[in-house]
Amino acid sequence: MSERLTPGDTAPAFTLPDADGNDVSLADHKGRKVIVYFYPAALTPGCTKQACDFTDNLDLLAEAGYDVIGVSPDKPEKLAKFREKENLKVTLVGDPAKETLEAYGAYGEKKLYGKTVTGVIRSTVVVDEEGKVAHAFYNVKATGHVAKIIKDLKI
């Protein structure tokens, strides 16, 4: 089971392929605040709702100085289908090896329909301009989560 991050921790560095196969690194965003959100799978109802919520609020978040990166274990080809089908504007990256998911505490045991399973724990980590964790939210709900983040970050 991976350790959860807490405010003040250094956010683990990552470089992952986006929907077009281009590398996206956390380091590319140094000097900007980044919302890194982790979701189980592209093209599923809850994950679609969450990605659409982030897309709908992208301008508001960008104006407040936040970039948004969505991370799932999906391959770039599936992310590209997801982006096209849902008209997503948020940056989506794939972590099939699950190393970044584990580094962020977003992969491990969770309850699913009353059973304990191992998988992606829907989570959001807000990284500040210096690469430190400002907020870490775990076991979040897909619906209403973006509104809660906007409220918590006082945007």
PDB file of C-alpha atoms in Angstrom, residues 29-106:
ATOM      1  CA  HIS A  29       4.809  23.321 -14.653  1.00  0.00           C
ATOM      2  CA  LYS A  30       7.337  24.711 -12.154  1.00  0.00           C
ATOM      3  CA  GLY A  31       6.275  28.197 -11.123  1.00  0.00           C
ATOM      4  CA  ARG A  32       2.586  27.299 -11.667  1.00  0.00           C
ATOM      5  CA  LYS A  33       0.148  25.599  -9.333  1.00  0.00           C
ATOM      6  CA  VAL A  34      -0.961  22.195 -10.587  1.00  0.00           C
ATOM      7  CA  ILE A  35      -4.022  20.135  -9.767  1.00  0.00           C
ATOM      8  CA  VAL A  36      -3.076  16.504 -10.399  1.00  0.00           C
ATOM      9  CA  TYR A  37      -6.092  14.261 -10.269  1.00  0.00           C
ATOM     10  CA  PHE A  38      -6.089  10.481 -10.375  1.00  0.00           C
ATOM     11  CA  TYR A  39      -8.995   8.503 -11.798  1.00  0.00           C
ATOM     12  CA  PRO A  40      -9.551   4.777 -12.428  1.00  0.00           C
ATOM     13  CA  ALA A  41     -10.378   4.588 -16.145  1.00  0.00           C
ATOM     14  CA  ALA A  42     -11.146   6.693 -19.197  1.00  0.00           C
ATOM     15  CA  LEU A  43     -14.559   6.294 -20.834  1.00  0.00           C
ATOM     16  CA  THR A  44     -16.361   5.247 -17.636  1.00  0.00           C
ATOM     17  CA  PRO A  45     -19.345   7.237 -16.292  1.00  0.00           C
ATOM     18  CA  GLY A  46     -17.805   8.655 -13.088  1.00  0.00           C
ATOM     19  CA  CYS A  47     -14.473   9.449 -14.688  1.00  0.00           C
ATOM     20  CA  THR A  48     -16.243  11.102 -17.631  1.00  0.00           C
ATOM     21  CA  LYS A  49     -18.268  13.302 -15.251  1.00  0.00           C
ATOM     22  CA  GLN A  50     -15.110  14.311 -13.373  1.00  0.00           C
ATOM     23  CA  ALA A  51     -13.096  15.051 -16.551  1.00  0.00           C
ATOM     24  CA  CYS A  52     -16.002  17.078 -17.982  1.00  0.00           C
ATOM     25  CA  ASP A  53     -16.259  19.046 -14.695  1.00  0.00           C
ATOM     26  CA  PHE A  54     -12.538  19.887 -14.874  1.00  0.00           C
ATOM     27  CA  THR A  55     -12.888  20.854 -18.555  1.00  0.00           C
ATOM     28  CA  ASP A  56     -15.918  23.060 -17.790  1.00  0.00           C
ATOM     29  CA  ASN A  57     -13.946  24.858 -15.046  1.00  0.00           C
ATOM     30  CA  LEU A  58     -10.562  24.956 -16.803  1.00  0.00           C
ATOM     31  CA  ASP A  59     -10.727  28.681 -17.628  1.00  0.00           C
ATOM     32  CA  LEU A  60     -11.655  29.568 -14.040  1.00  0.00           C
ATOM     33  CA  LEU A  61      -8.833  27.393 -12.669  1.00  0.00           C
ATOM     34  CA  ALA A  62      -6.315  28.766 -15.207  1.00  0.00           C
ATOM     35  CA  GLU A  63      -7.239  32.361 -14.303  1.00  0.00           C
ATOM     36  CA  ALA A  64      -6.512  31.468 -10.673  1.00  0.00           C
ATOM     37  CA  GLY A  65      -3.082  30.144 -11.748  1.00  0.00           C
ATOM     38  CA  TYR A  66      -3.808  26.394 -11.802  1.00  0.00           C
ATOM     39  CA  ASP A  67      -2.924  23.858 -14.471  1.00  0.00           C
ATOM     40  CA  VAL A  68      -4.827  20.548 -14.429  1.00  0.00           C
ATOM     41  CA  ILE A  69      -3.426  17.098 -15.233  1.00  0.00           C
ATOM     42  CA  GLY A  70      -5.543  13.939 -15.099  1.00  0.00           C
ATOM     43  CA  VAL A  71      -3.698  10.651 -14.505  1.00  0.00           C
ATOM     44  CA  SER A  72      -5.070   7.148 -15.101  1.00  0.00           C
ATOM     45  CA  PRO A  73      -3.526   3.757 -15.876  1.00  0.00           C
ATOM     46  CA  ASP A  74      -4.816   4.035 -19.464  1.00  0.00           C
ATOM     47  CA  LYS A  75      -2.636   3.964 -22.578  1.00  0.00           C
ATOM     48  CA  PRO A  76      -2.409   7.156 -24.724  1.00  0.00           C
ATOM     49  CA  GLU A  77      -4.659   5.669 -27.445  1.00  0.00           C
ATOM     50  CA  LYS A  78      -7.534   5.222 -24.977  1.00  0.00           C
ATOM     51  CA  LEU A  79      -6.936   8.729 -23.578  1.00  0.00           C
ATOM     52  CA  ALA A  80      -7.156  10.150 -27.114  1.00  0.00           C
ATOM     53  CA  LYS A  81     -10.515   8.375 -27.649  1.00  0.00           C
ATOM     54  CA  PHE A  82     -11.730   9.711 -24.288  1.00  0.00           C
ATOM     55  CA  ARG A  83     -10.649  13.261 -25.149  1.00  0.00           C
ATOM     56  CA  GLU A  84     -12.274  13.168 -28.595  1.00  0.00           C
ATOM     57  CA  LYS A  85     -15.533  11.517 -27.470  1.00  0.00           C
ATOM     58  CA  GLU A  86     -16.081  13.920 -24.554  1.00  0.00           C
ATOM     59  CA  ASN A  87     -14.457  17.074 -26.015  1.00  0.00           C
ATOM     60  CA  LEU A  88     -12.039  17.281 -23.085  1.00  0.00           C
ATOM     61  CA  LYS A  89      -9.623  20.199 -22.774  1.00  0.00           C
ATOM     62  CA  VAL A  90      -7.845  18.949 -19.654  1.00  0.00           C
ATOM     63  CA  THR A  91      -4.394  17.354 -20.078  1.00  0.00           C
ATOM     64  CA  LEU A  92      -4.698  13.569 -19.683  1.00  0.00           C
ATOM     65  CA  VAL A  93      -1.657  11.354 -19.115  1.00  0.00           C
ATOM     66  CA  GLY A  94      -1.347   7.590 -18.861  1.00  0.00           C
ATOM     67  CA  ASP A  95       0.495   5.608 -16.205  1.00  0.00           C
ATOM     68  CA  PRO A  96       0.109   1.938 -17.253  1.00  0.00           C
ATOM     69  CA  ALA A  97       3.017   0.949 -14.951  1.00  0.00           C
ATOM     70  CA  LYS A  98       1.155   2.654 -12.060  1.00  0.00           C
ATOM     71  CA  GLU A  99       4.425   4.078 -10.663  1.00  0.00           C
ATOM     72  CA  THR A 100       3.132   7.653 -10.453  1.00  0.00           C
ATOM     73  CA  LEU A 101      -0.225   6.471  -9.091  1.00  0.00           C
ATOM     74  CA  GLU A 102       1.643   4.595  -6.337  1.00  0.00           C
ATOM     75  CA  ALA A 103       4.046   7.493  -5.660  1.00  0.00           C
ATOM     76  CA  TYR A 104       1.049   9.756  -5.021  1.00  0.00           C
ATOM     77  CA  GLY A 105      -0.753   7.243  -2.793  1.00  0.00           C
ATOM     78  CA  ALA A 106      -3.492   6.922  -5.417  1.00  0.00           C
TER      79      ALA A 106
END
